[in-house]
PDB file of C-alpha atoms in Angstrom:
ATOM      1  CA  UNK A 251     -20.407  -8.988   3.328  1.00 69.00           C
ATOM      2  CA  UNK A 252     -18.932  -8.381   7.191  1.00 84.00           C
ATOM      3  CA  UNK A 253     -17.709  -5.380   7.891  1.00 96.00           C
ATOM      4  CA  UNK A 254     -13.655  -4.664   9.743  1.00 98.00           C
ATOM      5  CA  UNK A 255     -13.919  -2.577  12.890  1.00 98.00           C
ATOM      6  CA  UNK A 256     -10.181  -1.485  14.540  1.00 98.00           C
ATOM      7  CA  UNK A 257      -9.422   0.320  17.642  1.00 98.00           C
ATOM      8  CA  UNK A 258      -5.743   1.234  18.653  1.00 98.00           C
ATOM      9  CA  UNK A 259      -4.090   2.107  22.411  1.00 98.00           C
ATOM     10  CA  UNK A 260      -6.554   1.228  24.729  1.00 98.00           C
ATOM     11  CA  UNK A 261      -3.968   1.570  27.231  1.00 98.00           C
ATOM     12  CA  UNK A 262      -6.247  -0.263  30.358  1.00 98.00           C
ATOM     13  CA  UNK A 263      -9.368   1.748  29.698  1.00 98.00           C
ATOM     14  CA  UNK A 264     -11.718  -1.286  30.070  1.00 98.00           C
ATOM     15  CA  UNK A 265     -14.921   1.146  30.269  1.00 98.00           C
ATOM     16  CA  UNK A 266     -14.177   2.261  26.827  1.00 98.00           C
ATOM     17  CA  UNK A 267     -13.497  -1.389  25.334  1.00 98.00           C
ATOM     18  CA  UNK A 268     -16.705  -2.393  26.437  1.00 98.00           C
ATOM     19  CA  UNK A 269     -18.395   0.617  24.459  1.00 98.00           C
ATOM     20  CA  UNK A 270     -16.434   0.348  21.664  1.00 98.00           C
ATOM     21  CA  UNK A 271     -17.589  -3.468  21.555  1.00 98.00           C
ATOM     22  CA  UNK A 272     -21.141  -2.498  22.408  1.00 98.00           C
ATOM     23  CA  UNK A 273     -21.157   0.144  19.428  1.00 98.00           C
ATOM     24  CA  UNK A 274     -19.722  -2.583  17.214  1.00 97.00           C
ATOM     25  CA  UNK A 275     -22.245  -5.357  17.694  1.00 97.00           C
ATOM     26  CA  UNK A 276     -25.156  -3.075  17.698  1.00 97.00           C
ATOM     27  CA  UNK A 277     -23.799  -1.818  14.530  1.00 97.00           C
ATOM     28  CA  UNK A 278     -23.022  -4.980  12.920  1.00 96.00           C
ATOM     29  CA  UNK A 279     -25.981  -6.644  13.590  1.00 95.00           C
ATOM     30  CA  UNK A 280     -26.777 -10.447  13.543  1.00 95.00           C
ATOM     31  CA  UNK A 281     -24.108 -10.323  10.901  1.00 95.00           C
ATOM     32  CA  UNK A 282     -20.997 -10.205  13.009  1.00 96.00           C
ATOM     33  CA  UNK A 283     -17.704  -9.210  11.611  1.00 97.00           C
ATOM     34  CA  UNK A 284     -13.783  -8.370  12.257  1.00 98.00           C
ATOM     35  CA  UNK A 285     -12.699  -6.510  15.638  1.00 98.00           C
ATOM     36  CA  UNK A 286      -8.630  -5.498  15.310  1.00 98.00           C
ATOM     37  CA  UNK A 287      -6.974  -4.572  18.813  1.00 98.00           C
ATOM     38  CA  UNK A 288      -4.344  -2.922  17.203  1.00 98.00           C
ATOM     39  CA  UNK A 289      -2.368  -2.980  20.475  1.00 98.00           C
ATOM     40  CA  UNK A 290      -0.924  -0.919  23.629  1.00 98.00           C
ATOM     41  CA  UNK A 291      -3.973  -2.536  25.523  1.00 98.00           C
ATOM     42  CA  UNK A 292      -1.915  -2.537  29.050  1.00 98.00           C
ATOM     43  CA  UNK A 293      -0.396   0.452  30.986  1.00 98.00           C
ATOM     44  CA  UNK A 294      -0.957   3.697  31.969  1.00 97.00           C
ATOM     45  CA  UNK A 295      -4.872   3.482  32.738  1.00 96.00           C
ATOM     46  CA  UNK A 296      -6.679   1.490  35.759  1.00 97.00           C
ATOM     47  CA  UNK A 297      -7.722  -1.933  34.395  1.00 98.00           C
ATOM     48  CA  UNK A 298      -5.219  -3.762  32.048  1.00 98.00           C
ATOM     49  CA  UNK A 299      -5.454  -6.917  34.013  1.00 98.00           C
ATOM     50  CA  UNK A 300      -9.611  -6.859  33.141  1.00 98.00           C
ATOM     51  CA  UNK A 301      -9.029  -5.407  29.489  1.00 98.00           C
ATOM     52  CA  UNK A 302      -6.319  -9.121  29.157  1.00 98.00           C
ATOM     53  CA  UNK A 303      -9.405 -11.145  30.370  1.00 98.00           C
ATOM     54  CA  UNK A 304     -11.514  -9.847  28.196  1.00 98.00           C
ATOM     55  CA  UNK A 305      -9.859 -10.367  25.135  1.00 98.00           C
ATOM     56  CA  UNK A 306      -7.801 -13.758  26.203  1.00 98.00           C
ATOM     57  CA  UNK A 307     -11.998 -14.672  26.140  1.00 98.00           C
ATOM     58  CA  UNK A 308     -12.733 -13.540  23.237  1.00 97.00           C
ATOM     59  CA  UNK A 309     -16.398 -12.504  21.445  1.00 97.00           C
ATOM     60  CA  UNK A 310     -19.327 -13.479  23.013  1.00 93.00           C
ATOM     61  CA  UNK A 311     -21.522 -13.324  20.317  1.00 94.00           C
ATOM     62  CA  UNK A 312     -22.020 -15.354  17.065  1.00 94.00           C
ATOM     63  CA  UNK A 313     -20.462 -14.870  13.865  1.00 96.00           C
ATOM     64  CA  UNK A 314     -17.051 -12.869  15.230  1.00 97.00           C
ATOM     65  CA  UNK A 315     -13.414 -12.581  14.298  1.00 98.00           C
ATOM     66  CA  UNK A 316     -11.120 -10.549  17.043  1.00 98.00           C
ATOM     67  CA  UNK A 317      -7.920 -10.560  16.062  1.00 98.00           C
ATOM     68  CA  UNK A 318      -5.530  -8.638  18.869  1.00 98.00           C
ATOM     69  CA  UNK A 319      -1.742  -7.110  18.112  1.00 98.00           C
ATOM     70  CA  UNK A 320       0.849  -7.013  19.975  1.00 98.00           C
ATOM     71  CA  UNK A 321       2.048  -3.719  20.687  1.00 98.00           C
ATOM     72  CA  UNK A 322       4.865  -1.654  22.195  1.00 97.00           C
ATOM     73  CA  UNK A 323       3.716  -2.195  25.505  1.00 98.00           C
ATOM     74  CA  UNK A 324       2.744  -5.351  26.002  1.00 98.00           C
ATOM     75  CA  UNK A 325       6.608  -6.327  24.388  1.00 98.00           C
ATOM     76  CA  UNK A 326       7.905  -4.004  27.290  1.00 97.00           C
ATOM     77  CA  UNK A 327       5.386  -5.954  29.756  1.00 97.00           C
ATOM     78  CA  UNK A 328       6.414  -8.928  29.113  1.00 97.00           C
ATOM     79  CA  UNK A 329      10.548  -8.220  28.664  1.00 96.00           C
ATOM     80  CA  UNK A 330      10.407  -6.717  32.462  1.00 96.00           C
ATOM     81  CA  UNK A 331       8.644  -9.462  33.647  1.00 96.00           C
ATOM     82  CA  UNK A 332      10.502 -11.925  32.100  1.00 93.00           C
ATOM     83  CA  UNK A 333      13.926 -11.129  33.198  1.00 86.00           C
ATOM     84  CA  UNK A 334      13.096  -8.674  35.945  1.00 78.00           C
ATOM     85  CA  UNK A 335      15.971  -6.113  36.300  1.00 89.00           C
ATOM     86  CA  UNK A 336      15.764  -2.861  38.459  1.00 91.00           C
ATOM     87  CA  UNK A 337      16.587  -1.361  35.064  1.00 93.00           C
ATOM     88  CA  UNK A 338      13.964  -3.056  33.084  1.00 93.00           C
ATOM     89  CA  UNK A 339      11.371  -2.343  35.642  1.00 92.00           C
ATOM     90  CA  UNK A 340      12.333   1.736  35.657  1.00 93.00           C
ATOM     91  CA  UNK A 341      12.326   1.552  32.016  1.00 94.00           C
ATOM     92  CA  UNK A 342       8.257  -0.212  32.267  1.00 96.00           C
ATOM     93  CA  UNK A 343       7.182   1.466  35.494  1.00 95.00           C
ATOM     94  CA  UNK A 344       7.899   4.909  34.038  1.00 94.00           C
ATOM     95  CA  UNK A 345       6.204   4.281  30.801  1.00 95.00           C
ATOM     96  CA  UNK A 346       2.872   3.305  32.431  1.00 97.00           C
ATOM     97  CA  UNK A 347       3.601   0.003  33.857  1.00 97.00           C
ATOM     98  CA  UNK A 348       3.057   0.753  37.202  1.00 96.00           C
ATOM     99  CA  UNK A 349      -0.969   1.202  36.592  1.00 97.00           C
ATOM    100  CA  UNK A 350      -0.902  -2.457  34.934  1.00 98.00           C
ATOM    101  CA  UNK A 351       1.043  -4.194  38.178  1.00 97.00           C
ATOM    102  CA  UNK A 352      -2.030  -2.246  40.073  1.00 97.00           C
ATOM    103  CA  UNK A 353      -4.841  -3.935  38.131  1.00 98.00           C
ATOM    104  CA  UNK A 354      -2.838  -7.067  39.359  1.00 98.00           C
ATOM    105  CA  UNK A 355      -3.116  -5.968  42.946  1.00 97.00           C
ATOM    106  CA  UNK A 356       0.472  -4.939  43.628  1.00 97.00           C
ATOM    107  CA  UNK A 357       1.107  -1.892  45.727  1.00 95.00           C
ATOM    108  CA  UNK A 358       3.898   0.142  46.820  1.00 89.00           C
ATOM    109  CA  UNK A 359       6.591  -1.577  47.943  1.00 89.00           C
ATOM    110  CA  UNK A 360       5.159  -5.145  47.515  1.00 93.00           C
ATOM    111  CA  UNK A 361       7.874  -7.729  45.972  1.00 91.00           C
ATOM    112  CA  UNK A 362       7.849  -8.368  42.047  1.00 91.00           C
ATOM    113  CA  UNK A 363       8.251 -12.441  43.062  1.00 90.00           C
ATOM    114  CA  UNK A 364       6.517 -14.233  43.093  1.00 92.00           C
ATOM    115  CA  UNK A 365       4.783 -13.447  40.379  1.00 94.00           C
ATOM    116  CA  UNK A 366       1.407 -12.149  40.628  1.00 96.00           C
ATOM    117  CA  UNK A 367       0.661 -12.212  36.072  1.00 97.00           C
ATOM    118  CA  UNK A 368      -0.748 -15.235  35.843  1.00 97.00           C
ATOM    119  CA  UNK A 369       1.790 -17.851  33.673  1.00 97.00           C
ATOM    120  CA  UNK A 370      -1.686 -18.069  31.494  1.00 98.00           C
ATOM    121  CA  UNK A 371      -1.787 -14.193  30.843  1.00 98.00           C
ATOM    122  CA  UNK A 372       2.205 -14.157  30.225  1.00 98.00           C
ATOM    123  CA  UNK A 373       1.737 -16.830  28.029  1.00 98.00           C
ATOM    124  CA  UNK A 374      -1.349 -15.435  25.941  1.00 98.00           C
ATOM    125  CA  UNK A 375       0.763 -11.754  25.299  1.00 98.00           C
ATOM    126  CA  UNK A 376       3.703 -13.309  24.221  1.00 98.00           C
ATOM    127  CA  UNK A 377       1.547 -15.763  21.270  1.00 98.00           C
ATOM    128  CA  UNK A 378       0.058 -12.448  20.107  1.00 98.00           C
ATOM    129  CA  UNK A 379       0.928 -11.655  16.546  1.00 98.00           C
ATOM    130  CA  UNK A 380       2.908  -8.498  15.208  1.00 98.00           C
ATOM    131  CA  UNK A 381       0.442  -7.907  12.307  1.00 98.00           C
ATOM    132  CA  UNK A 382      -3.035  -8.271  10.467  1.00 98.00           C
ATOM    133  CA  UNK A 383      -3.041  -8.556   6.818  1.00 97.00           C
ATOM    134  CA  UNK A 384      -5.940  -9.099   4.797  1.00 96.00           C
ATOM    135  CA  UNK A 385      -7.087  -8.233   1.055  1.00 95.00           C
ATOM    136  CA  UNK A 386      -7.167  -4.493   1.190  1.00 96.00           C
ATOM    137  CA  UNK A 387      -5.726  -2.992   4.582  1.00 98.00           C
ATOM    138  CA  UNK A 388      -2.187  -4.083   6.903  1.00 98.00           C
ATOM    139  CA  UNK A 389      -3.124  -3.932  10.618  1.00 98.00           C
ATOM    140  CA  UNK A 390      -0.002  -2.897  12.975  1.00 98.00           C
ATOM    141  CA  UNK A 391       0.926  -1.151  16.198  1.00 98.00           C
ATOM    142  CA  UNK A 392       2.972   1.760  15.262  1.00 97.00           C
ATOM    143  CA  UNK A 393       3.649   1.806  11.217  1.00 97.00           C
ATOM    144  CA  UNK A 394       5.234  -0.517   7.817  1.00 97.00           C
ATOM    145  CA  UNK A 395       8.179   1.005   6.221  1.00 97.00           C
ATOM    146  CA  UNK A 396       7.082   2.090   2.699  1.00 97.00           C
ATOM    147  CA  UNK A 397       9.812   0.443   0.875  1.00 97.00           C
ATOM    148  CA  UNK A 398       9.667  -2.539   2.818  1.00 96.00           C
ATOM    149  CA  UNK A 399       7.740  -6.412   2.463  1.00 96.00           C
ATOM    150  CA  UNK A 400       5.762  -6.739   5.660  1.00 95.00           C
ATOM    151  CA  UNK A 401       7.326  -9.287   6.066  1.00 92.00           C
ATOM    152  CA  UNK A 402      10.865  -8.367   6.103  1.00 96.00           C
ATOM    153  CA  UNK A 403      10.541  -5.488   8.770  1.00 97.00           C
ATOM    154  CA  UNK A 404      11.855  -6.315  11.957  1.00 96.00           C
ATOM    155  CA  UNK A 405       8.638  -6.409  14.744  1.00 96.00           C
ATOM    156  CA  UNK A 406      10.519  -3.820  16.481  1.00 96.00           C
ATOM    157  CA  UNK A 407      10.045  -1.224  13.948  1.00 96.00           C
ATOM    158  CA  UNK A 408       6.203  -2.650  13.349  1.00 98.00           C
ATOM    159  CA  UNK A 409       5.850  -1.858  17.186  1.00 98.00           C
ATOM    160  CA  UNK A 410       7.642   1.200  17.851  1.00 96.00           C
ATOM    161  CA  UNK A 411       8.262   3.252  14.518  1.00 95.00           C
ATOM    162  CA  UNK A 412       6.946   6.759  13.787  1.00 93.00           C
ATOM    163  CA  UNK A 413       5.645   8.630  10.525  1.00 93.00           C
ATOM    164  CA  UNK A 414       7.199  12.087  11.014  1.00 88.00           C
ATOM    165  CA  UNK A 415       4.732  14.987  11.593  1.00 75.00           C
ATOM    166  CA  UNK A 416       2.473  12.645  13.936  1.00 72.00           C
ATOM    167  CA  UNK A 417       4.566  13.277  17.027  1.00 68.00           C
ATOM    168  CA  UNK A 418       7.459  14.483  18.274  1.00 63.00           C
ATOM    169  CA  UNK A 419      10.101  12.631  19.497  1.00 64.00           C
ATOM    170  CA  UNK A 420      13.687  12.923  18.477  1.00 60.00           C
ATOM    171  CA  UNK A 421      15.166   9.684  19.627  1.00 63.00           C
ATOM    172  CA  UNK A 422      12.595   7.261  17.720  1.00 73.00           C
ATOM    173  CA  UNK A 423      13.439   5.256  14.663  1.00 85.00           C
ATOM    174  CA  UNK A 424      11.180   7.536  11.566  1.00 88.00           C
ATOM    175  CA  UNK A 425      10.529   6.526   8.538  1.00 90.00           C
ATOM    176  CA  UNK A 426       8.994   8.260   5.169  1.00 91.00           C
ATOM    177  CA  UNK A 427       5.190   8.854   5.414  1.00 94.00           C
ATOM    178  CA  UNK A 428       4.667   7.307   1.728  1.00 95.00           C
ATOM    179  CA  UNK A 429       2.405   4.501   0.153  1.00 97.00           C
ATOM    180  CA  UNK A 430       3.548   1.097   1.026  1.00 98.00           C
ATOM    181  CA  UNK A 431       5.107  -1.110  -1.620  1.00 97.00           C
ATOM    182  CA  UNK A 432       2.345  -3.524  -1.428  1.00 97.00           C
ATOM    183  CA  UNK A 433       0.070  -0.396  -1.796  1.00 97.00           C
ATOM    184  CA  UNK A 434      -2.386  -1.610   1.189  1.00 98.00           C
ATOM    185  CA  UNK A 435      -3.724   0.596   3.538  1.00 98.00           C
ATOM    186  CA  UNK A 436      -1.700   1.068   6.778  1.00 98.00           C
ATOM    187  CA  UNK A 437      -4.062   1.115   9.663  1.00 98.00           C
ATOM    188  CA  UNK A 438      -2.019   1.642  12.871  1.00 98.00           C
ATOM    189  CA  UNK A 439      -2.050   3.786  16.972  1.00 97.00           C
ATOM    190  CA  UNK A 440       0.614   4.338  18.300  1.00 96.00           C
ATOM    191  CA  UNK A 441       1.476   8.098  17.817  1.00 91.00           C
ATOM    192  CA  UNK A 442      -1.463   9.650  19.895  1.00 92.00           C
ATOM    193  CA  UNK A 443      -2.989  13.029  20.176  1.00 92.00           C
ATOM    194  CA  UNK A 444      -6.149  14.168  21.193  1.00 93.00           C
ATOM    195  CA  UNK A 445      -7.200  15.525  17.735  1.00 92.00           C
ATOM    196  CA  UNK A 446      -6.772  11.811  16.208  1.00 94.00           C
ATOM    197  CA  UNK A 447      -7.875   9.655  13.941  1.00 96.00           C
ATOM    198  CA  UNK A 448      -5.355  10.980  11.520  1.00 96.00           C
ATOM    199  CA  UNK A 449      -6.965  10.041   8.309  1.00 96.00           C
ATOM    200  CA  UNK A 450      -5.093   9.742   4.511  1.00 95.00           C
ATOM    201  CA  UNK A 451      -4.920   8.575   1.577  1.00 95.00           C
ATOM    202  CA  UNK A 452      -2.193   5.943   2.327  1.00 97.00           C
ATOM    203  CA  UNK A 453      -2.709   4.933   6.160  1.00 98.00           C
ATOM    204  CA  UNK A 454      -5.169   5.732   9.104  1.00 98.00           C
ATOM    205  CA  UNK A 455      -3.813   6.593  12.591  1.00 97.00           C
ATOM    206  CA  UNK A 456      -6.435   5.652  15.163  1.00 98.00           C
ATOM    207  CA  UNK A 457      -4.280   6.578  18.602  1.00 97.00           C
ATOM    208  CA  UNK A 458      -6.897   9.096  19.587  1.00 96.00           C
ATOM    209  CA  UNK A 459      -4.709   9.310  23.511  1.00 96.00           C
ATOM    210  CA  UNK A 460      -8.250   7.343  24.494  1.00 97.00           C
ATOM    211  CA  UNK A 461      -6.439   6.722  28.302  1.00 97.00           C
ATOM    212  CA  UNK A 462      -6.578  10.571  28.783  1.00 96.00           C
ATOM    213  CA  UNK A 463      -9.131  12.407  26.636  1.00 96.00           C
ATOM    214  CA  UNK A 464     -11.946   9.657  27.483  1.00 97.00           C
ATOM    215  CA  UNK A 465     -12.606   9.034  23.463  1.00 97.00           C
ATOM    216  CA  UNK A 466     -11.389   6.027  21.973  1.00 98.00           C
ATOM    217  CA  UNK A 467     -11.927   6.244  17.536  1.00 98.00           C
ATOM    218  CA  UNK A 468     -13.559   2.976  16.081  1.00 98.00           C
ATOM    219  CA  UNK A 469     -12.918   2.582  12.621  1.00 98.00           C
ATOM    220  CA  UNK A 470     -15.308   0.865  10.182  1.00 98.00           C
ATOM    221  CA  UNK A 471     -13.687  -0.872   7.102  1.00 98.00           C
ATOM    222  CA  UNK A 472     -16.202  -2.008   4.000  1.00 95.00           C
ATOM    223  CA  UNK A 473     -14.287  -4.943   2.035  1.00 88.00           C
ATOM    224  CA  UNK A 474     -15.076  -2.443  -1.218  1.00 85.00           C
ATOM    225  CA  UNK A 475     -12.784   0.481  -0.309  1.00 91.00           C
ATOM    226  CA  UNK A 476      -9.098   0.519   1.763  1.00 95.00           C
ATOM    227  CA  UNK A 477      -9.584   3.223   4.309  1.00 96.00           C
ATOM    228  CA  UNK A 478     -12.102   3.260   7.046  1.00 96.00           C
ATOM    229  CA  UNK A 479     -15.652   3.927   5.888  1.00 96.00           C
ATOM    230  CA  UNK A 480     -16.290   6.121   8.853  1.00 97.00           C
ATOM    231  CA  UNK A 481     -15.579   6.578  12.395  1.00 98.00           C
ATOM    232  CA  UNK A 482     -17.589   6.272  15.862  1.00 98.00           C
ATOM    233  CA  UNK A 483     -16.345   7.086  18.870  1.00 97.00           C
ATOM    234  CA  UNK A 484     -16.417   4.975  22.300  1.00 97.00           C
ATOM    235  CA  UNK A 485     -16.739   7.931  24.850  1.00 96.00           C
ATOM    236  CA  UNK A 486     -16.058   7.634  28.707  1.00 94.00           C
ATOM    237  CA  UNK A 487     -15.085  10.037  31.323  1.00 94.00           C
ATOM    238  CA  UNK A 488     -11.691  12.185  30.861  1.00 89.00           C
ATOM    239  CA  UNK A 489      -9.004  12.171  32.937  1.00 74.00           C
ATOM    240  CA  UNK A 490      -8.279  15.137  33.188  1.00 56.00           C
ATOM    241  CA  UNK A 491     -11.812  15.635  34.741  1.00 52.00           C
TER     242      UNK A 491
END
């Protein structure tokens, strides 16, 4: 039996993927396992561009499964870099982008074209899948409407929707915090605070705001129960510090 390990909203914190993945193989042993990227990888922190050739490389060890989402942000990445548009860009820039064209070696006032994202990266983002499913648990960026098949919800709403009472935001498309219809565990980031992992019954949200507060929350999923086992934490320095 392997075990399922998860992290959520990295958001270009490369020192704490590496001791998340450290914590995981020491923990897992010669036996390997699952590790879900549950997302929101790129933006806002330092080193996107080294966190994308890290995972494009994938495990290093023997006996691994890592399985990375597609979240909000990378789908924003890659829209403003597909059809650049000073509108597009704002929209990007302002929501973290600007840190990711960094890690790429753009600076101030350096032209978008041509393009510095290597075609390979591009390409690798946009292949990324919307969700994980397997026997017990459903893997997504932001959240599964209860009411709906996974696989009739638009990846929009897998990527941007919120459970109410996670965050505030009044503009964002909520839906009922309730047990899915398949009545799998929802394991999902995307609405971050520094007191998360939000942990119920129903779902686990893992969006611990890692790119500020400096701790990123690694869950650990048995195959014998739904929600995570327990949690370790990835630390690194804060940036508020």
């Amino acid at each position: 039996m392997t075990r399922t390990y998860a992290i959520a909203d990295l958001h270009g914190r490369f020192d704490l993927l590496c001791r998340a993945i450290d914590l995981i193989e020491a923990d897992a042993g010669d036996a390997g396992g699952k590790f879900v990227v549950l997302g929101d990888f790129v933006d806002r922190g330092p080193q996107s561009r080294n966190i994308i050739d890290l995972l494009m490389a994938g495990p290093q060890r023997p006996n691994w499964d890592w399985v990375v989402l597609q979240g909000n942000h990378e789908a924003m990445m890659l829209e403003a870099l597909s059809t650049p548009s000073p509108q597009l860009m704002r929209w990007w820039v302002g929501n973290g982008g600007g840190q990711t064209l960094e890690s790429y070696g753009y600076r101030s006032g350096d032209d978008l074209l041509p393009l510095r994202v290597p075609v390979e990266h591009m390409e690798w983002l946009r292949a990324l899948p919307i969700y994980h499913e397997d026997g017990w648990r459903i893997f997504v960026h932001a959240g599964v409407p209860f009411d709906q098949p996974l696989t009739e919800a638009k990846p929009e709403t897998l990527q941007w929707m919120l459970y109410p009472g996670d965050v505030d935001h009044d503009d964002a498309e909520f839906h009922p915090d309730e047990q899915h219809c398949s009545g799998k565990h929802i394991v999902h980031g995307h609405h971050q605070s520094a007191s998360h992992p939000l942990l119920k019954r129903h779902r686990t949200n893992l969006d611990s705001f890692a790119w500020n507060t400096g701790r990123l929350a690694v869950a650990v999923f048995e195959d014998y129960y739904p929600a995570p086992a327990r949690i370790m934490d990835a630390l690194g320095p804060s940036a508020a510090r």
